[in-house]
C-alpha positions as semicolon CSV with decimal commas, in nm:
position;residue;x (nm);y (nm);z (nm)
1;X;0,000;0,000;0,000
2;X;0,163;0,350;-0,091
3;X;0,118;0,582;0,208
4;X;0,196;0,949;0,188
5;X;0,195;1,174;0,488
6;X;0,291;1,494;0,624
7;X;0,344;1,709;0,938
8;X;0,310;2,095;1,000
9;X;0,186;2,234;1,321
10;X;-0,111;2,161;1,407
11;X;-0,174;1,819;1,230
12;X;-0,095;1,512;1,073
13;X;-0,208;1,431;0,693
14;X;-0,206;1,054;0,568
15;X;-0,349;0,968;0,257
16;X;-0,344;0,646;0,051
17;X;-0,485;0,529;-0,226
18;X;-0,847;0,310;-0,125
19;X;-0,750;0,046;-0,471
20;X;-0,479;-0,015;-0,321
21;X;-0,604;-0,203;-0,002
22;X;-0,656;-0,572;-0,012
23;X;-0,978;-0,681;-0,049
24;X;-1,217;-0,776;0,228
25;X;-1,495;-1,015;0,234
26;X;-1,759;-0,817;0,296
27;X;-1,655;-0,533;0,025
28;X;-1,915;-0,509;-0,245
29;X;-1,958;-0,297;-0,596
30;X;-2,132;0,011;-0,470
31;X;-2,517;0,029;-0,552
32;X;-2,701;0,194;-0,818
33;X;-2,860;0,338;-0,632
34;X;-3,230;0,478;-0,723
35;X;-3,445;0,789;-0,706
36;X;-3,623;0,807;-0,429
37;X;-3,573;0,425;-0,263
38;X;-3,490;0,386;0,055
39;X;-3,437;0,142;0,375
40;X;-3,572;0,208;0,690
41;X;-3,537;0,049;1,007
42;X;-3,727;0,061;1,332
43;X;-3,624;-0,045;1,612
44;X;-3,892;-0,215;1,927
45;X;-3,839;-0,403;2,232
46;X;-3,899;-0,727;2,081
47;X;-3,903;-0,685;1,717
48;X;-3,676;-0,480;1,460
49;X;-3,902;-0,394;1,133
50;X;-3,721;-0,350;0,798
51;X;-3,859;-0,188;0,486
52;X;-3,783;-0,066;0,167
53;X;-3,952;0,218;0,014
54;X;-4,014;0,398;-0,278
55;X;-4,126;0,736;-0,370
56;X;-4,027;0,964;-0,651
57;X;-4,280;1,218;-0,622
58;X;-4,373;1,361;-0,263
59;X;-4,129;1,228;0,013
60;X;-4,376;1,432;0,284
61;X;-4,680;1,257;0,161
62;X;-4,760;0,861;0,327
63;X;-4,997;0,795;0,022
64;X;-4,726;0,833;-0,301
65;X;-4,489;0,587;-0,098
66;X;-4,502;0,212;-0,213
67;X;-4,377;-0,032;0,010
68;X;-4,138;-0,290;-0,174
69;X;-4,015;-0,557;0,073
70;X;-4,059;-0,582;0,455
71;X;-3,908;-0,797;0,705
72;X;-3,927;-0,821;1,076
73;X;-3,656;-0,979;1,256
74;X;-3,799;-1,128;1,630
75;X;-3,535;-1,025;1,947
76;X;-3,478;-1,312;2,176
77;X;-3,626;-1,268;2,522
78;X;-3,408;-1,029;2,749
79;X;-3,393;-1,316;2,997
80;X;-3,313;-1,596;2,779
81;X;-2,995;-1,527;2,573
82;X;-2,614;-1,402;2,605
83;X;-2,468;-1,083;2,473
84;X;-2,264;-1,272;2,251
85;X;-2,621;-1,409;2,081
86;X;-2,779;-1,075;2,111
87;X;-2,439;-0,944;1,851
88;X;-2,493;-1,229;1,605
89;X;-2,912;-1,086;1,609
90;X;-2,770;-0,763;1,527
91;X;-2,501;-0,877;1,304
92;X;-2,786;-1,123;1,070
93;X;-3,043;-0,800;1,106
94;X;-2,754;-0,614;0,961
95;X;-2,693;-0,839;0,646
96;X;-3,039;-0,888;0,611
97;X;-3,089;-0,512;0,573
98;X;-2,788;-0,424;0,336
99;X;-2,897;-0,756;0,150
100;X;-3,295;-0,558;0,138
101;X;-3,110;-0,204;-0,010
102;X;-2,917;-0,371;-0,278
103;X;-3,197;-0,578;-0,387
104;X;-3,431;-0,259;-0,409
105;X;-3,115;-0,043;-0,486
106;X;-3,162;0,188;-0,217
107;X;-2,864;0,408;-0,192
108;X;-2,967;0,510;0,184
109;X;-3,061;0,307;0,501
110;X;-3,228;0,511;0,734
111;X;-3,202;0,413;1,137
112;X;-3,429;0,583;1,398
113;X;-3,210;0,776;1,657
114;X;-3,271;0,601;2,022
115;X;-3,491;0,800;2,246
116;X;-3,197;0,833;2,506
117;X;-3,183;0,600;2,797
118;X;-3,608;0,553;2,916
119;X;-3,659;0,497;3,312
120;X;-3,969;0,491;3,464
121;X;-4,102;0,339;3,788
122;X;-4,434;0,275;3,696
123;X;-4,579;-0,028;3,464
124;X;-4,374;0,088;3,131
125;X;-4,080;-0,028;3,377
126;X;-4,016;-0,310;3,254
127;X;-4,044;-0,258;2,828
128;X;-3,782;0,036;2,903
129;X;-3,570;-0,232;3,040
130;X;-3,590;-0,452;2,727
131;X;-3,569;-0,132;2,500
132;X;-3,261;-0,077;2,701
133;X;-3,060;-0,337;2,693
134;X;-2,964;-0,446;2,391
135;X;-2,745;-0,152;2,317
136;X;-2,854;0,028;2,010
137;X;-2,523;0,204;1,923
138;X;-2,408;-0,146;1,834
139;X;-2,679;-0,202;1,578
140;X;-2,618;0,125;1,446
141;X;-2,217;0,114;1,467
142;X;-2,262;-0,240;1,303
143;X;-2,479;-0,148;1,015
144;X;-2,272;0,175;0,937
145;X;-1,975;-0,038;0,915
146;X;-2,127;-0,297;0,721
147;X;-2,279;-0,028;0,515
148;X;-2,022;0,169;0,408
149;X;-1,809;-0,150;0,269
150;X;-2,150;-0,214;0,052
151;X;-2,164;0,136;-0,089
152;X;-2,475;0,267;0,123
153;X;-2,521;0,560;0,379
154;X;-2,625;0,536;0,675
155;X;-2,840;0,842;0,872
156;X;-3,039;0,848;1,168
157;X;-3,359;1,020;1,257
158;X;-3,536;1,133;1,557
159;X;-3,788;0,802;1,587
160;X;-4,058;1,016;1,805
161;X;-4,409;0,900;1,742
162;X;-4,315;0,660;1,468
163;X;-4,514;0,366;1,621
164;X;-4,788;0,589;1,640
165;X;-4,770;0,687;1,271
166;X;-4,720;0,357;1,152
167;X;-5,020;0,197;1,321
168;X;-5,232;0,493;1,218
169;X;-5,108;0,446;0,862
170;X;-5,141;0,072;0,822
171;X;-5,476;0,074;1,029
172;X;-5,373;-0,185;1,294
């Protein structure tokens, strides 16, 4: 790998050339990706929904979006597994995801930002509990990663009220 670098005072510059590193497994040709299609994830206590979208016309308006391809991955019980199964959950959600956006070529995977760490003392004690502990900076540090050697971008957005939306939306 040719590296080139250099100092003045207040940093340090390296710079290489990204066809020059070997090749890793999970490296893939970037997507074409399309007009208006994108991923979106949201994240529950027991479940973690995946969709891909489409819409070309009015991003703001529900009613021009077409859903493409869901899937809902189920989270093992708080109780019953190891943190070492809860990372290979997150790490097949992950692939499952970037496998969604290059089917649908959807250039963008978008992550709801966590709503901070919830406490309460009252009955929604324990669901903040299981929203709590599996830690969602890994998802998102996991996707980004995986992400980024696939050719996608990664953003986050507040998730406020999405649950609400969605249940409005689909009538459930």
């Amino acid at each position: 790998i040719n590296v080139t670098y250099s100092v003045d005072a207040e940093a340090v510059s390296i710079t290489f050339d990204p066809a020059d590193l070997p090749d890793h497994p999970e490296r893939r040709k970037p997507v074409q990706a399309w007009k208006g299609r994108a991923l979106g994830i949201d994240l529950n206590p027991e479940w973690i929904g995946i969709a891909a979208v489409d819409n070309i016309t009015n991003p703001k308006e529900l009613e021009e979006t077409s859903l493409l391809e869901y899937a809902l991955v189920q989270f093992p019980k708080r109780n019953a597994v190891t943190t070492e199964t809860i990372r290979e959950v997150l790490a097949a959600t992950c692939d499952r995801a970037i496998g969604l956006a290059r089917k649908h070529h959807c250039g963008v995977i978008v992550l709801e930002k966590g709503l901070g760490k919830l406490r309460s003392r009252g009955k929604n004690r324990a669901l903040n509990g299981m929203i709590n502990y599996w830690a969602r900076t890994i998802l998102l540090h996991m996707l980004t990663r995986k992400a980024r050697l696939a050719g996608i971008k990664v953003i986050e957005i507040w998730g406020g009220y999405s649950t609400t939306i969605g249940n409005l939306a689909l009538e459930v």
